[in-house]
């Protein structure tokens, strides 16, 4: 199995990851603590589904810190890791960091994305709340670590020549 296939299997086998955004400048909802985080990496656990081409879909509340950060700067990464069994070293488990930009979906893209998200999370009633938006991570590059000593950067032109990378098998 090639590295891209391993990434696809990893993404398909998990449903959550760590979204890293860039702390935004202080705004009306800011506290002194969130203002102090401006410009620094900010990680939060998120659920994700995959769209038709395998891109991660995120359903995020406008009230969440990461949503405010994305509104100011769409650059982000999503770390997805396979859980390490028992007491084994988690650094020996496969993981992938998908790096790119995150965009709110509208219109037909949102409709298709919501259907995919609902297939993955049928009990996600929050998806219909007014303060929740559906986002897609447009992957630009992937850092894949299959375990100790086995790692690679997967660049979009290496994944799908002339096209954006498809993470769907």
PDB file of C-alpha atoms in Angstrom:
ATOM      1  CA  UNK A   1       0.000   0.000   0.000  1.00  0.00           C
ATOM      2  CA  UNK A   2       1.383   3.437  -0.949  1.00  0.00           C
ATOM      3  CA  UNK A   3       1.536   6.419   1.356  1.00  0.00           C
ATOM      4  CA  UNK A   4      -1.511   8.129  -0.163  1.00  0.00           C
ATOM      5  CA  UNK A   5      -3.552   4.955   0.277  1.00  0.00           C
ATOM      6  CA  UNK A   6      -2.402   4.756   3.891  1.00  0.00           C
ATOM      7  CA  UNK A   7      -3.515   8.369   4.469  1.00  0.00           C
ATOM      8  CA  UNK A   8      -6.885   7.619   2.870  1.00  0.00           C
ATOM      9  CA  UNK A   9      -7.342   4.565   5.094  1.00  0.00           C
ATOM     10  CA  UNK A  10      -6.377   6.556   8.186  1.00  0.00           C
ATOM     11  CA  UNK A  11      -8.828   9.375   7.394  1.00  0.00           C
ATOM     12  CA  UNK A  12     -11.634   6.934   6.589  1.00  0.00           C
ATOM     13  CA  UNK A  13     -11.025   5.003   9.798  1.00  0.00           C
ATOM     14  CA  UNK A  14     -11.174   7.970  12.176  1.00  0.00           C
ATOM     15  CA  UNK A  15     -13.832  10.618  12.862  1.00  0.00           C
ATOM     16  CA  UNK A  16     -11.997  13.263  14.862  1.00  0.00           C
ATOM     17  CA  UNK A  17      -8.724  15.122  14.899  1.00  0.00           C
ATOM     18  CA  UNK A  18      -6.979  18.192  16.195  1.00  0.00           C
ATOM     19  CA  UNK A  19      -7.649  21.370  14.238  1.00  0.00           C
ATOM     20  CA  UNK A  20      -4.833  23.900  14.527  1.00  0.00           C
ATOM     21  CA  UNK A  21      -5.663  27.507  13.684  1.00  0.00           C
ATOM     22  CA  UNK A  22      -3.784  30.759  14.140  1.00  0.00           C
ATOM     23  CA  UNK A  23      -4.972  32.867  17.074  1.00  0.00           C
ATOM     24  CA  UNK A  24      -6.746  35.974  15.823  1.00  0.00           C
ATOM     25  CA  UNK A  25      -6.361  39.563  16.946  1.00  0.00           C
ATOM     26  CA  UNK A  26      -8.565  40.682  19.819  1.00  0.00           C
ATOM     27  CA  UNK A  27     -12.180  41.417  18.986  1.00  0.00           C
ATOM     28  CA  UNK A  28     -15.390  42.259  20.857  1.00  0.00           C
ATOM     29  CA  UNK A  29     -15.725  38.710  22.263  1.00  0.00           C
ATOM     30  CA  UNK A  30     -12.066  38.508  23.333  1.00  0.00           C
ATOM     31  CA  UNK A  31     -10.855  38.016  26.862  1.00  0.00           C
ATOM     32  CA  UNK A  32      -7.397  38.929  28.048  1.00  0.00           C
ATOM     33  CA  UNK A  33      -6.446  35.242  27.698  1.00  0.00           C
ATOM     34  CA  UNK A  34      -7.661  34.958  24.096  1.00  0.00           C
ATOM     35  CA  UNK A  35      -5.987  38.278  23.251  1.00  0.00           C
ATOM     36  CA  UNK A  36      -2.717  36.898  24.613  1.00  0.00           C
ATOM     37  CA  UNK A  37      -3.061  33.929  22.195  1.00  0.00           C
ATOM     38  CA  UNK A  38      -3.226  36.180  19.101  1.00  0.00           C
ATOM     39  CA  UNK A  39      -0.738  34.993  16.497  1.00  0.00           C
ATOM     40  CA  UNK A  40      -0.033  31.711  18.276  1.00  0.00           C
ATOM     41  CA  UNK A  41      -1.128  28.205  17.206  1.00  0.00           C
ATOM     42  CA  UNK A  42      -4.437  27.150  18.713  1.00  0.00           C
ATOM     43  CA  UNK A  43      -5.454  23.487  18.743  1.00  0.00           C
ATOM     44  CA  UNK A  44      -8.899  22.059  19.348  1.00  0.00           C
ATOM     45  CA  UNK A  45     -10.517  18.666  18.923  1.00  0.00           C
ATOM     46  CA  UNK A  46     -13.044  18.552  16.080  1.00  0.00           C
ATOM     47  CA  UNK A  47     -15.202  15.932  14.419  1.00  0.00           C
ATOM     48  CA  UNK A  48     -14.873  15.571  10.658  1.00  0.00           C
ATOM     49  CA  UNK A  49     -16.559  13.805   7.779  1.00  0.00           C
ATOM     50  CA  UNK A  50     -15.176  13.338   4.275  1.00  0.00           C
ATOM     51  CA  UNK A  51     -16.729  14.849   1.147  1.00  0.00           C
ATOM     52  CA  UNK A  52     -16.870  13.157  -2.263  1.00  0.00           C
ATOM     53  CA  UNK A  53     -13.168  13.789  -2.986  1.00  0.00           C
ATOM     54  CA  UNK A  54     -12.071  12.916   0.547  1.00  0.00           C
ATOM     55  CA  UNK A  55     -11.612  16.479   1.801  1.00  0.00           C
ATOM     56  CA  UNK A  56     -12.405  16.929   5.508  1.00  0.00           C
ATOM     57  CA  UNK A  57     -15.696  18.638   6.359  1.00  0.00           C
ATOM     58  CA  UNK A  58     -15.975  20.396   9.718  1.00  0.00           C
ATOM     59  CA  UNK A  59     -19.161  21.577  11.406  1.00  0.00           C
ATOM     60  CA  UNK A  60     -18.096  24.429  13.682  1.00  0.00           C
ATOM     61  CA  UNK A  61     -19.934  26.886  15.885  1.00  0.00           C
ATOM     62  CA  UNK A  62     -19.475  30.601  15.265  1.00  0.00           C
ATOM     63  CA  UNK A  63     -18.994  30.878  19.041  1.00  0.00           C
ATOM     64  CA  UNK A  64     -15.907  28.648  19.031  1.00  0.00           C
ATOM     65  CA  UNK A  65     -12.446  30.146  19.239  1.00  0.00           C
ATOM     66  CA  UNK A  66     -11.258  28.206  16.186  1.00  0.00           C
ATOM     67  CA  UNK A  67     -14.129  29.645  14.091  1.00  0.00           C
ATOM     68  CA  UNK A  68     -13.133  33.203  15.009  1.00  0.00           C
ATOM     69  CA  UNK A  69      -9.539  32.333  14.157  1.00  0.00           C
ATOM     70  CA  UNK A  70     -10.544  30.917  10.742  1.00  0.00           C
ATOM     71  CA  UNK A  71     -12.597  34.023   9.959  1.00  0.00           C
ATOM     72  CA  UNK A  72      -9.434  36.096  10.393  1.00  0.00           C
ATOM     73  CA  UNK A  73      -7.008  33.655   8.730  1.00  0.00           C
ATOM     74  CA  UNK A  74      -8.187  30.510   6.889  1.00  0.00           C
ATOM     75  CA  UNK A  75      -4.812  28.751   7.155  1.00  0.00           C
ATOM     76  CA  UNK A  76      -5.108  25.650   9.299  1.00  0.00           C
ATOM     77  CA  UNK A  77      -4.089  22.050   9.725  1.00  0.00           C
ATOM     78  CA  UNK A  78      -5.918  18.940  10.838  1.00  0.00           C
ATOM     79  CA  UNK A  79      -3.975  16.222  12.659  1.00  0.00           C
ATOM     80  CA  UNK A  80      -5.593  12.785  12.472  1.00  0.00           C
ATOM     81  CA  UNK A  81      -3.965   9.962  14.419  1.00  0.00           C
ATOM     82  CA  UNK A  82      -4.721   6.306  14.807  1.00  0.00           C
ATOM     83  CA  UNK A  83      -5.122   5.478  18.502  1.00  0.00           C
ATOM     84  CA  UNK A  84      -2.264   3.425  19.925  1.00  0.00           C
ATOM     85  CA  UNK A  85      -3.536   0.133  21.345  1.00  0.00           C
ATOM     86  CA  UNK A  86      -3.177  -0.465  25.091  1.00  0.00           C
ATOM     87  CA  UNK A  87       0.021   0.806  26.631  1.00  0.00           C
ATOM     88  CA  UNK A  88       1.941   1.020  23.362  1.00  0.00           C
ATOM     89  CA  UNK A  89       3.808   4.164  22.417  1.00  0.00           C
ATOM     90  CA  UNK A  90       1.449   6.599  20.618  1.00  0.00           C
ATOM     91  CA  UNK A  91       4.387   7.833  18.531  1.00  0.00           C
ATOM     92  CA  UNK A  92       4.509   4.430  16.831  1.00  0.00           C
ATOM     93  CA  UNK A  93       0.958   4.867  15.501  1.00  0.00           C
ATOM     94  CA  UNK A  94       0.210   6.302  12.035  1.00  0.00           C
ATOM     95  CA  UNK A  95      -0.807   9.940  11.786  1.00  0.00           C
ATOM     96  CA  UNK A  96      -1.286  12.582   9.125  1.00  0.00           C
ATOM     97  CA  UNK A  97      -1.323  16.361   9.291  1.00  0.00           C
ATOM     98  CA  UNK A  98      -3.365  17.885   6.480  1.00  0.00           C
ATOM     99  CA  UNK A  99      -2.302  21.468   5.804  1.00  0.00           C
ATOM    100  CA  UNK A 100      -4.372  23.961   3.854  1.00  0.00           C
ATOM    101  CA  UNK A 101      -7.107  26.554   4.003  1.00  0.00           C
ATOM    102  CA  UNK A 102     -10.556  26.203   5.524  1.00  0.00           C
ATOM    103  CA  UNK A 103     -13.612  27.683   3.804  1.00  0.00           C
ATOM    104  CA  UNK A 104     -17.298  27.970   4.695  1.00  0.00           C
ATOM    105  CA  UNK A 105     -19.467  26.069   2.217  1.00  0.00           C
ATOM    106  CA  UNK A 106     -22.507  27.689   0.594  1.00  0.00           C
ATOM    107  CA  UNK A 107     -25.284  26.664  -1.786  1.00  0.00           C
ATOM    108  CA  UNK A 108     -25.074  23.267  -3.469  1.00  0.00           C
ATOM    109  CA  UNK A 109     -21.649  22.566  -1.945  1.00  0.00           C
ATOM    110  CA  UNK A 110     -23.123  23.064   1.519  1.00  0.00           C
ATOM    111  CA  UNK A 111     -26.106  20.833   0.696  1.00  0.00           C
ATOM    112  CA  UNK A 112     -23.824  18.009  -0.509  1.00  0.00           C
ATOM    113  CA  UNK A 113     -21.487  18.547   2.436  1.00  0.00           C
ATOM    114  CA  UNK A 114     -24.318  18.418   4.963  1.00  0.00           C
ATOM    115  CA  UNK A 115     -25.489  15.113   3.479  1.00  0.00           C
ATOM    116  CA  UNK A 116     -21.979  13.664   3.856  1.00  0.00           C
ATOM    117  CA  UNK A 117     -21.672  15.000   7.407  1.00  0.00           C
ATOM    118  CA  UNK A 118     -25.056  13.531   8.375  1.00  0.00           C
ATOM    119  CA  UNK A 119     -24.056  10.113   6.970  1.00  0.00           C
ATOM    120  CA  UNK A 120     -21.028  10.144   9.259  1.00  0.00           C
ATOM    121  CA  UNK A 121     -22.770  11.717  12.269  1.00  0.00           C
ATOM    122  CA  UNK A 122     -26.514  10.914  12.033  1.00  0.00           C
ATOM    123  CA  UNK A 123     -27.129  12.156  15.603  1.00  0.00           C
ATOM    124  CA  UNK A 124     -25.385  15.529  15.126  1.00  0.00           C
ATOM    125  CA  UNK A 125     -28.435  17.700  15.818  1.00  0.00           C
ATOM    126  CA  UNK A 126     -26.199  20.731  16.302  1.00  0.00           C
ATOM    127  CA  UNK A 127     -25.656  20.834  12.529  1.00  0.00           C
ATOM    128  CA  UNK A 128     -29.016  22.613  12.177  1.00  0.00           C
ATOM    129  CA  UNK A 129     -28.287  25.268  14.819  1.00  0.00           C
ATOM    130  CA  UNK A 130     -28.093  28.802  13.420  1.00  0.00           C
ATOM    131  CA  UNK A 131     -24.587  29.408  14.784  1.00  0.00           C
ATOM    132  CA  UNK A 132     -23.040  26.325  13.097  1.00  0.00           C
ATOM    133  CA  UNK A 133     -21.340  26.532   9.713  1.00  0.00           C
ATOM    134  CA  UNK A 134     -20.042  23.759   7.483  1.00  0.00           C
ATOM    135  CA  UNK A 135     -16.402  24.157   6.422  1.00  0.00           C
ATOM    136  CA  UNK A 136     -14.109  22.265   4.054  1.00  0.00           C
ATOM    137  CA  UNK A 137     -10.375  21.927   4.501  1.00  0.00           C
ATOM    138  CA  UNK A 138      -8.790  22.461   1.075  1.00  0.00           C
ATOM    139  CA  UNK A 139      -5.680  20.323   1.474  1.00  0.00           C
ATOM    140  CA  UNK A 140      -2.458  21.757   0.024  1.00  0.00           C
ATOM    141  CA  UNK A 141       0.052  19.308   1.501  1.00  0.00           C
ATOM    142  CA  UNK A 142       0.145  16.364   3.884  1.00  0.00           C
ATOM    143  CA  UNK A 143       2.730  15.289   6.417  1.00  0.00           C
ATOM    144  CA  UNK A 144       2.343  11.551   6.891  1.00  0.00           C
ATOM    145  CA  UNK A 145       4.080   9.615   9.644  1.00  0.00           C
ATOM    146  CA  UNK A 146       3.554   5.853   9.516  1.00  0.00           C
ATOM    147  CA  UNK A 147       5.588   5.247  12.672  1.00  0.00           C
ATOM    148  CA  UNK A 148       9.208   5.559  13.735  1.00  0.00           C
ATOM    149  CA  UNK A 149      11.512   6.360  10.825  1.00  0.00           C
ATOM    150  CA  UNK A 150       8.820   6.264   8.151  1.00  0.00           C
ATOM    151  CA  UNK A 151       7.544   9.677   7.166  1.00  0.00           C
ATOM    152  CA  UNK A 152       6.983  11.820   4.086  1.00  0.00           C
ATOM    153  CA  UNK A 153       5.597  15.076   2.795  1.00  0.00           C
ATOM    154  CA  UNK A 154       2.938  14.397   0.176  1.00  0.00           C
ATOM    155  CA  UNK A 155       2.668  17.357  -2.167  1.00  0.00           C
ATOM    156  CA  UNK A 156      -0.476  17.929  -4.234  1.00  0.00           C
ATOM    157  CA  UNK A 157       1.352  17.595  -7.560  1.00  0.00           C
ATOM    158  CA  UNK A 158       2.757  14.253  -6.423  1.00  0.00           C
ATOM    159  CA  UNK A 159      -0.686  13.025  -5.369  1.00  0.00           C
ATOM    160  CA  UNK A 160      -2.734  13.897  -8.438  1.00  0.00           C
ATOM    161  CA  UNK A 161      -0.730  15.455 -11.290  1.00  0.00           C
ATOM    162  CA  UNK A 162      -2.462  18.581 -12.589  1.00  0.00           C
ATOM    163  CA  UNK A 163      -5.314  18.386 -10.082  1.00  0.00           C
ATOM    164  CA  UNK A 164      -5.962  18.986  -6.416  1.00  0.00           C
ATOM    165  CA  UNK A 165      -5.256  15.908  -4.311  1.00  0.00           C
ATOM    166  CA  UNK A 166      -8.106  13.479  -3.950  1.00  0.00           C
ATOM    167  CA  UNK A 167      -8.124  11.767  -0.602  1.00  0.00           C
ATOM    168  CA  UNK A 168     -11.033   9.533  -1.605  1.00  0.00           C
ATOM    169  CA  UNK A 169      -9.999   6.055  -2.778  1.00  0.00           C
TER     170      UNK A 169
END
